[in-house]
């Protein structure tokens, strides 16, 4: 149960009752009324802005309205005290029974605790990674992959029907370069001496196995053949091989997509033409001369008539070209068709996860989605900033298998997928991230993944000890939920339950904001509170989780310990991280 949503609902009912009694005007718009944790925990357990946001439409002074609401809230069966703060905010202190009910609810619900109906089953498409199929993925792709995957899981927990999608950019010039690079390695496999890789081709050694496979399959069939004969078949074979490598790397990271959509297939099936015909019919495509590029102009830029999309009509800075000088469609044209295809598949809500270097592309794509869907579709683009790989605080390179960058697979092999996934989510997606190979393997409080995993392992260690101490006692979650939870009276114990009670609200707010990093912050706070309580018990024997001479008190504390483990596991599940029961 989301206790804050529950109290907001109760406050709205009270406002209706007060209106029926003539104490406040009827028909007030309560959309902005909130119930949330106070910024300062010492002020109470729940704070509401009801009086502040309703005072003006009610024609009352905020404090006068707050006094009426406070009187009503003080009579709530779960409220111990209601107080006015400042100009009209209301702080509520809840009875301890609330926390016992919340704790029992966690124990009965298990790791499903925090699931919400916020999304109402609404379809959401999350497209992420979508690396060009030209080689192995690098450490930057790892961040986008983890972010997109965790965001999809977060949205699913919040009640959305999520589809994870990968867009294969297999129709552009980059795959022709890939084919030429593969042909070079093919000739090398046939015995030709290959010196320096020509400029413009992909230099990584990852293409050598592909060249050898082509040589084994086709002999010298294409060694001296003109490019027009071998480009298409070698391109197809190269794309297939690169996508197999990408899928394998993603699998090592624990990332699996539901749908792979080919750009080439969109072009070849006429979906690009169809999408642009729709825009043409709406009067949104015209022939004109685009504005000159801002800043330094490219040497080859000339003011010539082009086919343009009226992007400025939908919030973009300039109208955008849709055709190249050779008559082929631009990447932008294909991307319009791709998003229109997603919309026609039932996804009015679309989320794209891109690298930060695509920031200049956001406005035009959002404008295009608005135009092609008649404003019925919405696109949220999440940009992932760069990852700096360090070792001992210094920049670090891991291998040269890829030619110029650190591969995702190298990183996973070095520290494990769970460490990679958690650390990638410890910063907001648009903030730079330092990934220190030494720090992420430290067993210290400074390592967030260790600190959270240690809380889960420590909780299970306490449960194992309890099972040894009282082998005939049922310490299952259901049994503990029905136990003497009222014995939990220490402020630190009640505060820890309060953090657990905040998990459903955190899930909903993070899902609404599309910010899975909030889960990492929450788990770190929960782990800190749990470790703090454990340390307190080490200093004061009466506060230990297991007190041999008082089994009822121990059972109550075991309920708290098990609930902590459940919520940590629930949060780690969103991240795709396996919770450990023992630290090795």
Short mmCIF file of C-alpha atoms in Angstrom, two decimals, residues 205-437:
data_model
loop_
_atom_site.label_atom_id
_atom_site.label_comp_id
_atom_site.label_asym_id
_atom_site.label_seq_id
_atom_site.Cartn_x
_atom_site.Cartn_y
_atom_site.Cartn_z
CA UNK A 205 40.31 -7.15 -35.18
CA UNK A 206 36.78 -8.35 -34.41
CA UNK A 207 36.22 -8.48 -38.18
CA UNK A 208 38.94 -11.10 -38.73
CA UNK A 209 36.71 -14.08 -37.80
CA UNK A 210 34.07 -12.76 -40.19
CA UNK A 211 36.61 -12.52 -42.99
CA UNK A 212 37.74 -16.09 -42.28
CA UNK A 213 34.13 -17.32 -42.28
CA UNK A 214 33.49 -15.62 -45.63
CA UNK A 215 36.63 -17.15 -47.10
CA UNK A 216 35.68 -20.62 -45.86
CA UNK A 217 32.14 -20.29 -47.22
CA UNK A 218 32.80 -18.62 -50.58
CA UNK A 219 36.45 -19.29 -51.46
CA UNK A 220 37.88 -16.62 -53.76
CA UNK A 221 34.51 -15.92 -55.44
CA UNK A 222 34.55 -12.22 -54.51
CA UNK A 223 38.30 -11.61 -54.27
CA UNK A 224 38.53 -9.70 -57.54
CA UNK A 225 34.83 -9.22 -58.26
CA UNK A 226 33.49 -5.66 -58.67
CA UNK A 227 31.96 -4.11 -55.57
CA UNK A 228 28.52 -4.05 -57.16
CA UNK A 229 28.50 -7.88 -57.01
CA UNK A 230 29.76 -8.48 -53.48
CA UNK A 231 28.57 -5.43 -51.54
CA UNK A 232 25.00 -6.61 -50.84
CA UNK A 233 25.74 -10.24 -49.84
CA UNK A 234 28.77 -9.36 -47.73
CA UNK A 235 26.82 -6.53 -46.12
CA UNK A 236 24.01 -8.93 -45.19
CA UNK A 237 26.47 -11.48 -43.78
CA UNK A 238 28.35 -8.79 -41.87
CA UNK A 239 25.18 -7.32 -40.33
CA UNK A 240 24.05 -10.79 -39.28
CA UNK A 241 27.43 -11.50 -37.67
CA UNK A 242 27.56 -8.13 -35.89
CA UNK A 243 24.03 -8.50 -34.55
CA UNK A 244 24.89 -11.99 -33.26
CA UNK A 245 27.87 -10.45 -31.45
CA UNK A 246 25.72 -7.64 -30.05
CA UNK A 247 23.03 -10.05 -28.83
CA UNK A 248 25.69 -12.16 -27.16
CA UNK A 249 27.17 -9.12 -25.41
CA UNK A 250 23.73 -7.94 -24.29
CA UNK A 251 22.96 -11.42 -22.99
CA UNK A 252 26.15 -11.30 -20.91
CA UNK A 253 24.83 -8.05 -19.42
CA UNK A 254 21.43 -9.62 -18.78
CA UNK A 255 19.67 -7.44 -21.35
CA UNK A 256 17.05 -9.00 -23.62
CA UNK A 257 14.77 -7.18 -26.05
CA UNK A 258 11.26 -8.19 -27.08
CA UNK A 259 11.46 -6.73 -30.60
CA UNK A 260 14.21 -6.03 -33.12
CA UNK A 261 13.13 -3.69 -35.93
CA UNK A 262 15.18 -3.31 -39.11
CA UNK A 263 15.59 0.10 -40.73
CA UNK A 264 16.30 -1.59 -44.06
CA UNK A 265 13.01 -3.49 -43.82
CA UNK A 266 11.14 -0.22 -43.24
CA UNK A 267 12.68 1.22 -46.40
CA UNK A 268 12.22 -1.87 -48.54
CA UNK A 269 8.57 -2.39 -47.52
CA UNK A 270 7.68 1.19 -48.43
CA UNK A 271 6.97 2.36 -44.89
CA UNK A 272 9.21 5.42 -45.26
CA UNK A 273 7.35 6.47 -48.41
CA UNK A 274 4.01 5.84 -46.67
CA UNK A 275 4.90 7.90 -43.60
CA UNK A 276 6.11 10.85 -45.67
CA UNK A 277 3.03 10.64 -47.86
CA UNK A 278 1.00 11.11 -44.70
CA UNK A 279 2.96 14.26 -43.86
CA UNK A 280 2.63 15.49 -47.45
CA UNK A 281 -1.14 15.02 -47.34
CA UNK A 282 -1.18 17.13 -44.17
CA UNK A 283 0.73 19.92 -45.91
CA UNK A 284 3.82 19.41 -43.75
CA UNK A 285 6.36 18.75 -46.51
CA UNK A 286 7.46 21.34 -49.03
CA UNK A 287 10.37 22.24 -51.28
CA UNK A 288 12.50 25.08 -50.05
CA UNK A 289 15.99 26.24 -49.16
CA UNK A 290 16.96 25.37 -45.58
CA UNK A 291 18.64 27.85 -43.27
CA UNK A 292 22.43 27.76 -43.26
CA UNK A 293 23.95 25.61 -40.50
CA UNK A 294 24.72 27.57 -37.35
CA UNK A 295 28.35 28.20 -36.52
CA UNK A 296 31.07 27.15 -38.94
CA UNK A 297 29.57 26.07 -42.25
CA UNK A 298 30.74 22.80 -43.87
CA UNK A 299 32.85 23.28 -47.01
CA UNK A 300 30.31 21.42 -49.11
CA UNK A 301 27.24 23.36 -47.93
CA UNK A 302 25.36 25.29 -50.58
CA UNK A 303 21.92 26.92 -50.52
CA UNK A 304 19.96 24.57 -52.79
CA UNK A 305 16.28 23.62 -52.89
CA UNK A 306 15.46 20.58 -50.78
CA UNK A 307 12.47 18.58 -49.60
CA UNK A 308 11.78 19.90 -46.08
CA UNK A 309 9.59 18.94 -43.13
CA UNK A 310 7.83 21.84 -41.36
CA UNK A 311 9.49 21.02 -38.03
CA UNK A 312 9.21 24.61 -36.78
CA UNK A 313 5.44 24.22 -36.74
CA UNK A 314 5.92 21.65 -33.96
CA UNK A 315 8.52 23.33 -31.78
CA UNK A 316 11.81 22.74 -33.64
CA UNK A 317 14.27 25.53 -34.41
CA UNK A 318 14.42 25.04 -38.21
CA UNK A 319 12.65 23.02 -40.88
CA UNK A 320 14.49 19.78 -41.61
CA UNK A 321 15.66 18.17 -44.90
CA UNK A 322 14.23 14.75 -45.77
CA UNK A 323 16.19 13.92 -48.92
CA UNK A 324 19.90 13.88 -49.71
CA UNK A 325 21.36 15.37 -52.86
CA UNK A 326 21.45 11.88 -54.44
CA UNK A 327 17.68 11.53 -53.95
CA UNK A 328 17.84 8.97 -51.13
CA UNK A 329 16.07 9.52 -47.82
CA UNK A 330 17.92 11.07 -44.89
CA UNK A 331 18.28 9.25 -41.56
CA UNK A 332 15.63 11.62 -40.25
CA UNK A 333 13.12 10.43 -42.84
CA UNK A 334 13.68 6.80 -41.83
CA UNK A 335 13.38 7.71 -38.17
CA UNK A 336 10.02 9.41 -38.81
CA UNK A 337 8.78 6.23 -40.47
CA UNK A 338 10.12 4.10 -37.60
CA UNK A 339 8.30 6.11 -34.95
CA UNK A 340 5.15 6.17 -37.04
CA UNK A 341 5.43 2.38 -37.26
CA UNK A 342 5.68 2.19 -33.45
CA UNK A 343 2.63 4.41 -33.12
CA UNK A 344 0.64 2.26 -35.53
CA UNK A 345 1.64 -0.79 -33.48
CA UNK A 346 -0.21 0.74 -30.54
CA UNK A 347 2.48 2.74 -28.77
CA UNK A 348 1.28 6.26 -28.08
CA UNK A 349 3.91 6.49 -25.35
CA UNK A 350 7.45 6.09 -26.66
CA UNK A 351 10.75 6.39 -24.82
CA UNK A 352 14.06 6.48 -26.71
CA UNK A 353 17.39 6.08 -24.92
CA UNK A 354 20.22 7.76 -26.86
CA UNK A 355 23.82 8.74 -26.33
CA UNK A 356 24.47 12.33 -25.29
CA UNK A 357 26.04 13.06 -28.71
CA UNK A 358 22.52 12.87 -30.19
CA UNK A 359 21.23 15.77 -28.07
CA UNK A 360 20.82 18.03 -31.11
CA UNK A 361 18.47 15.50 -32.67
CA UNK A 362 15.87 15.51 -29.88
CA UNK A 363 13.75 18.52 -30.88
CA UNK A 364 13.32 17.47 -34.49
CA UNK A 365 12.33 13.92 -33.54
CA UNK A 366 9.80 15.08 -30.97
CA UNK A 367 8.41 17.50 -33.56
CA UNK A 368 8.15 14.68 -36.08
CA UNK A 369 6.33 12.38 -33.66
CA UNK A 370 3.88 15.13 -32.82
CA UNK A 371 3.25 15.77 -36.51
CA UNK A 372 3.01 12.20 -37.77
CA UNK A 373 0.69 11.09 -34.95
CA UNK A 374 -1.56 14.15 -34.99
CA UNK A 375 -0.31 14.98 -31.47
CA UNK A 376 -1.64 11.63 -30.21
CA UNK A 377 1.84 10.21 -29.69
CA UNK A 378 4.43 11.36 -27.18
CA UNK A 379 8.19 10.82 -27.33
CA UNK A 380 10.47 11.17 -24.31
CA UNK A 381 14.17 11.02 -25.16
CA UNK A 382 16.60 10.12 -22.38
CA UNK A 383 20.20 11.04 -23.11
CA UNK A 384 22.96 9.02 -21.45
CA UNK A 385 26.19 10.85 -20.79
CA UNK A 386 29.69 9.45 -21.20
CA UNK A 387 31.27 6.89 -18.87
CA UNK A 388 34.87 7.47 -17.83
CA UNK A 389 36.67 4.19 -17.16
CA UNK A 390 39.24 4.52 -14.39
CA UNK A 391 41.54 2.28 -12.41
CA UNK A 392 42.84 3.66 -9.14
CA UNK A 393 41.46 7.04 -10.12
CA UNK A 394 43.38 7.16 -13.43
CA UNK A 395 42.03 6.77 -16.99
CA UNK A 396 42.30 3.15 -18.09
CA UNK A 397 42.16 1.17 -21.35
CA UNK A 398 41.27 -2.51 -21.25
CA UNK A 399 41.88 -3.98 -24.70
CA UNK A 400 42.30 -3.11 -28.34
CA UNK A 401 40.08 -5.85 -29.71
CA UNK A 402 37.65 -3.19 -30.94
CA UNK A 403 40.29 -0.87 -32.32
CA UNK A 404 39.63 2.40 -30.48
CA UNK A 405 37.35 1.78 -27.52
CA UNK A 406 36.67 -0.34 -24.44
CA UNK A 407 34.06 -3.00 -25.13
CA UNK A 408 31.03 -3.76 -23.02
CA UNK A 409 32.10 -7.41 -22.87
CA UNK A 410 35.55 -6.53 -21.50
CA UNK A 411 33.87 -4.59 -18.70
CA UNK A 412 31.41 -7.37 -17.83
CA UNK A 413 34.18 -9.96 -17.86
CA UNK A 414 36.28 -7.79 -15.52
CA UNK A 415 33.73 -7.07 -12.77
CA UNK A 416 30.56 -9.07 -13.49
CA UNK A 417 27.19 -8.02 -14.88
CA UNK A 418 25.60 -7.17 -11.51
CA UNK A 419 28.32 -4.68 -10.62
CA UNK A 420 28.13 -3.08 -14.08
CA UNK A 421 24.35 -2.80 -13.92
CA UNK A 422 24.18 -1.30 -10.43
CA UNK A 423 27.02 1.19 -10.87
CA UNK A 424 25.59 2.43 -14.17
CA UNK A 425 22.46 3.45 -12.29
CA UNK A 426 24.10 5.33 -9.42
CA UNK A 427 23.98 8.64 -11.31
CA UNK A 428 21.22 10.34 -13.25
CA UNK A 429 21.44 9.38 -16.92
CA UNK A 430 22.41 12.88 -18.10
CA UNK A 431 25.30 13.19 -15.61
CA UNK A 432 28.83 11.98 -16.39
CA UNK A 433 29.75 8.74 -14.63
CA UNK A 434 33.15 7.61 -13.38
CA UNK A 435 33.52 3.83 -13.36
CA UNK A 436 36.59 2.94 -11.31
CA UNK A 437 37.50 -0.74 -11.66
#
